[in-house]
PDB file of C-alpha atoms in Angstrom:
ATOM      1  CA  UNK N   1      91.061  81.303 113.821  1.00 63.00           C
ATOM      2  CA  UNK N   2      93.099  77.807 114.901  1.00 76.00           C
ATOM      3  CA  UNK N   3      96.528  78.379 114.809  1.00 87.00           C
ATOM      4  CA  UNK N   4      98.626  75.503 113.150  1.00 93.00           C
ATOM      5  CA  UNK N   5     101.543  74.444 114.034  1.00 95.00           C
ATOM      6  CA  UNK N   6     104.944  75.916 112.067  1.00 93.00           C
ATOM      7  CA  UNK N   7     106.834  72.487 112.382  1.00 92.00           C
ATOM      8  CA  UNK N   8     104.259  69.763 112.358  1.00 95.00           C
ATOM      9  CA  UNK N   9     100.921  71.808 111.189  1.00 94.00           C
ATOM     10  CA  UNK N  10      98.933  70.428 113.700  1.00 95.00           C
ATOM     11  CA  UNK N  11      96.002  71.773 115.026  1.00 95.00           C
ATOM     12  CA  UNK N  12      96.409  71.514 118.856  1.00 94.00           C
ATOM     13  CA  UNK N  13      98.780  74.734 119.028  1.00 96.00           C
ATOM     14  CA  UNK N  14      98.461  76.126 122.485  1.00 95.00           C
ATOM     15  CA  UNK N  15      99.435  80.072 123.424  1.00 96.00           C
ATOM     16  CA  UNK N  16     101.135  79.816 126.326  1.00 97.00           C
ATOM     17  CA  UNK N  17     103.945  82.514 127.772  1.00 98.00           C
ATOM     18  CA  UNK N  18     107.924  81.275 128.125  1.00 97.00           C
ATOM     19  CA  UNK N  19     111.029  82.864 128.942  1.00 97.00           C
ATOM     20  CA  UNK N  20     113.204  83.165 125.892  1.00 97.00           C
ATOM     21  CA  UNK N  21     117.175  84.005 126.032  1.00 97.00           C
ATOM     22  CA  UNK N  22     118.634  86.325 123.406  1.00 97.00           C
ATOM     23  CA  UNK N  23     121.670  87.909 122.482  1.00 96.00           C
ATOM     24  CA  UNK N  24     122.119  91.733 122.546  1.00 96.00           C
ATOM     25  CA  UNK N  25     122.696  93.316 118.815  1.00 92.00           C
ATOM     26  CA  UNK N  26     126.186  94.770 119.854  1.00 91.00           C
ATOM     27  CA  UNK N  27     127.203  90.982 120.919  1.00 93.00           C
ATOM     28  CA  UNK N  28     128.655  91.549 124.425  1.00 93.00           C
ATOM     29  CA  UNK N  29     125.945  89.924 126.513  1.00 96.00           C
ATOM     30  CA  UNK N  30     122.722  87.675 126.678  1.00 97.00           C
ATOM     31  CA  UNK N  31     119.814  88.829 128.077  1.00 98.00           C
ATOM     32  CA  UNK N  32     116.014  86.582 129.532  1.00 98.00           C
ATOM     33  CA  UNK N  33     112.776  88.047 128.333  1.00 98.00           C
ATOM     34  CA  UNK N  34     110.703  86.434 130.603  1.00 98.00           C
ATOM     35  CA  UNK N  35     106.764  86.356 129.647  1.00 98.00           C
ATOM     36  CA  UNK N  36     106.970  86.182 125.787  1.00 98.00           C
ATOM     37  CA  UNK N  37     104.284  85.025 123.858  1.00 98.00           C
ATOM     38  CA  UNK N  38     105.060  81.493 122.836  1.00 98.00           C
ATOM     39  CA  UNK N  39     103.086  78.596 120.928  1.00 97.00           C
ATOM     40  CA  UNK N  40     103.834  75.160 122.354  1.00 97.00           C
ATOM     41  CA  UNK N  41     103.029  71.990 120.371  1.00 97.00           C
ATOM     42  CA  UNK N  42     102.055  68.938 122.173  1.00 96.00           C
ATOM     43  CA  UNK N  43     101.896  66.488 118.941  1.00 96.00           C
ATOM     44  CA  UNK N  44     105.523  67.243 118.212  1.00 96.00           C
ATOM     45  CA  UNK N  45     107.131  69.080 121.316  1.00 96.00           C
ATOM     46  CA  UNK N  46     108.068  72.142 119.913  1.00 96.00           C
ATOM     47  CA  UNK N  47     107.406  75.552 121.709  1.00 97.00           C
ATOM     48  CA  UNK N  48     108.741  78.375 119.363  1.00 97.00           C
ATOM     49  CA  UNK N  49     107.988  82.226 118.917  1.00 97.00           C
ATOM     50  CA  UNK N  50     106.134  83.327 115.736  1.00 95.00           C
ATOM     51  CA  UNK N  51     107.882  85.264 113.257  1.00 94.00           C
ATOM     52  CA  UNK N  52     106.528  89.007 114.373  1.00 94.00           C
ATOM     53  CA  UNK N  53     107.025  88.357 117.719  1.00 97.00           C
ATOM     54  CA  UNK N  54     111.193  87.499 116.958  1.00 96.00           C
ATOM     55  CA  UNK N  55     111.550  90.595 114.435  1.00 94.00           C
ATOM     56  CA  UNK N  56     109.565  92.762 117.361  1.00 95.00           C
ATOM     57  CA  UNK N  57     112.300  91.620 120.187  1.00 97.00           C
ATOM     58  CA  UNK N  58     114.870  92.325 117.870  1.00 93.00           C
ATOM     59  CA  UNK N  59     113.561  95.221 116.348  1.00 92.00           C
ATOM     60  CA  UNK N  60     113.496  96.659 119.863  1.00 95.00           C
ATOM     61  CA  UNK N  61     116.556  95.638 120.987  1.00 95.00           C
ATOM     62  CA  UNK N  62     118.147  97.601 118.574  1.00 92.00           C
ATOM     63  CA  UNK N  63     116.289 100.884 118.821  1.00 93.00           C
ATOM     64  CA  UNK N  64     116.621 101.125 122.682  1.00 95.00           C
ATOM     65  CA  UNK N  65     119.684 102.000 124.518  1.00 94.00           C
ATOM     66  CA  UNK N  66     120.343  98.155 125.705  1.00 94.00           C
ATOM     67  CA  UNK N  67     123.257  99.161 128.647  1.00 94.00           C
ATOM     68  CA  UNK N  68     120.950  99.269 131.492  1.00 94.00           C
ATOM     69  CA  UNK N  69     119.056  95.957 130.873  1.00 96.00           C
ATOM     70  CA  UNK N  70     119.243  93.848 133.635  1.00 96.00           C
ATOM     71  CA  UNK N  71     120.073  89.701 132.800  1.00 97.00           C
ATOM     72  CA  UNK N  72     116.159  89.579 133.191  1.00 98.00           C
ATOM     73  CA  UNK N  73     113.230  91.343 131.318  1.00 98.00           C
ATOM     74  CA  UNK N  74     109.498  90.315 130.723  1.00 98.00           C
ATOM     75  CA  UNK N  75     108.579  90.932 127.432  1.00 98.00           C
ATOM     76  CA  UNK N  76     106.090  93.615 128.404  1.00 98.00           C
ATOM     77  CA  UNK N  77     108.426  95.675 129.977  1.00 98.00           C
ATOM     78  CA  UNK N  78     110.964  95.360 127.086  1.00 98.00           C
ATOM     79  CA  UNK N  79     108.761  96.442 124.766  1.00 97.00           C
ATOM     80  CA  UNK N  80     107.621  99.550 126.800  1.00 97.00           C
ATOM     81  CA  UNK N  81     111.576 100.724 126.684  1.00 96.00           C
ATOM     82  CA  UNK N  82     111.238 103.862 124.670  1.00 95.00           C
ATOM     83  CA  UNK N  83     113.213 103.655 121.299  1.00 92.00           C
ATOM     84  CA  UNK N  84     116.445 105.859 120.781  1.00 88.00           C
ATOM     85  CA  UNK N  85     115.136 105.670 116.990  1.00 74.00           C
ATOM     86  CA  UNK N  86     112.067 105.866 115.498  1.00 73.00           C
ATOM     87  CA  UNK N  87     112.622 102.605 113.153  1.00 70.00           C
ATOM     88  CA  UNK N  88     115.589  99.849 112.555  1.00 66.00           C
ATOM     89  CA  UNK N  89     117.293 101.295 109.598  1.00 63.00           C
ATOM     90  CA  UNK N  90     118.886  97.952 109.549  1.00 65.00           C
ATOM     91  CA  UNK N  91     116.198  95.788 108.395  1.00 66.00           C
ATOM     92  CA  UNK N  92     115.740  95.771 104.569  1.00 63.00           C
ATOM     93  CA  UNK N  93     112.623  93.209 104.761  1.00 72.00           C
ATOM     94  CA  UNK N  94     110.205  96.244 104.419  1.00 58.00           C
TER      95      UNK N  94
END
């Protein structure tokens, strides 16, 4: 299945892998998740993260005990933190 773009709907949507920089739920720091799946758009310029793949990262950042992340993190390895909690009783979107 093509993918189209989210900003320009074009067809030439490529997956590639980024780093991406994101804030920590409690606010006190920002972290790199190197190696996240990313779609980059070379009709309009725009490389951006897909929906699931935000509301995963945060979804995990705030079920795992985020005090002994280092600044950097591939997205693999963040995901493979186990979670203090089995689900983020914070998100009403389910």
């Amino acid at each position: 299945m093509k993918i189209l773009c989210e900003w320009c709907e074009s067809k030439n949507v490529e997956r590639i892998t980024s780093s991406v920089f994101w804030e920590l739920p409690d606010g006190t720091r920002a972290i790199e998740i190197s190696e996240t799946p990313t779609f980059s758009c070379p009709d309009c310029g725009m490389i951006y993260q897909s929906e699931p793949i935000v509301k995963e990262i945060e979804n995990q950042l705030y079920l795992i005990d985020c005090k002994p992340l280092g600044k950097v993190v591939s997205f693999e390895e963040l995901m493979a933190i186990p979670r203090l909690l089995k689900k983020n009783y914070f998100d009403f979107s389910s």
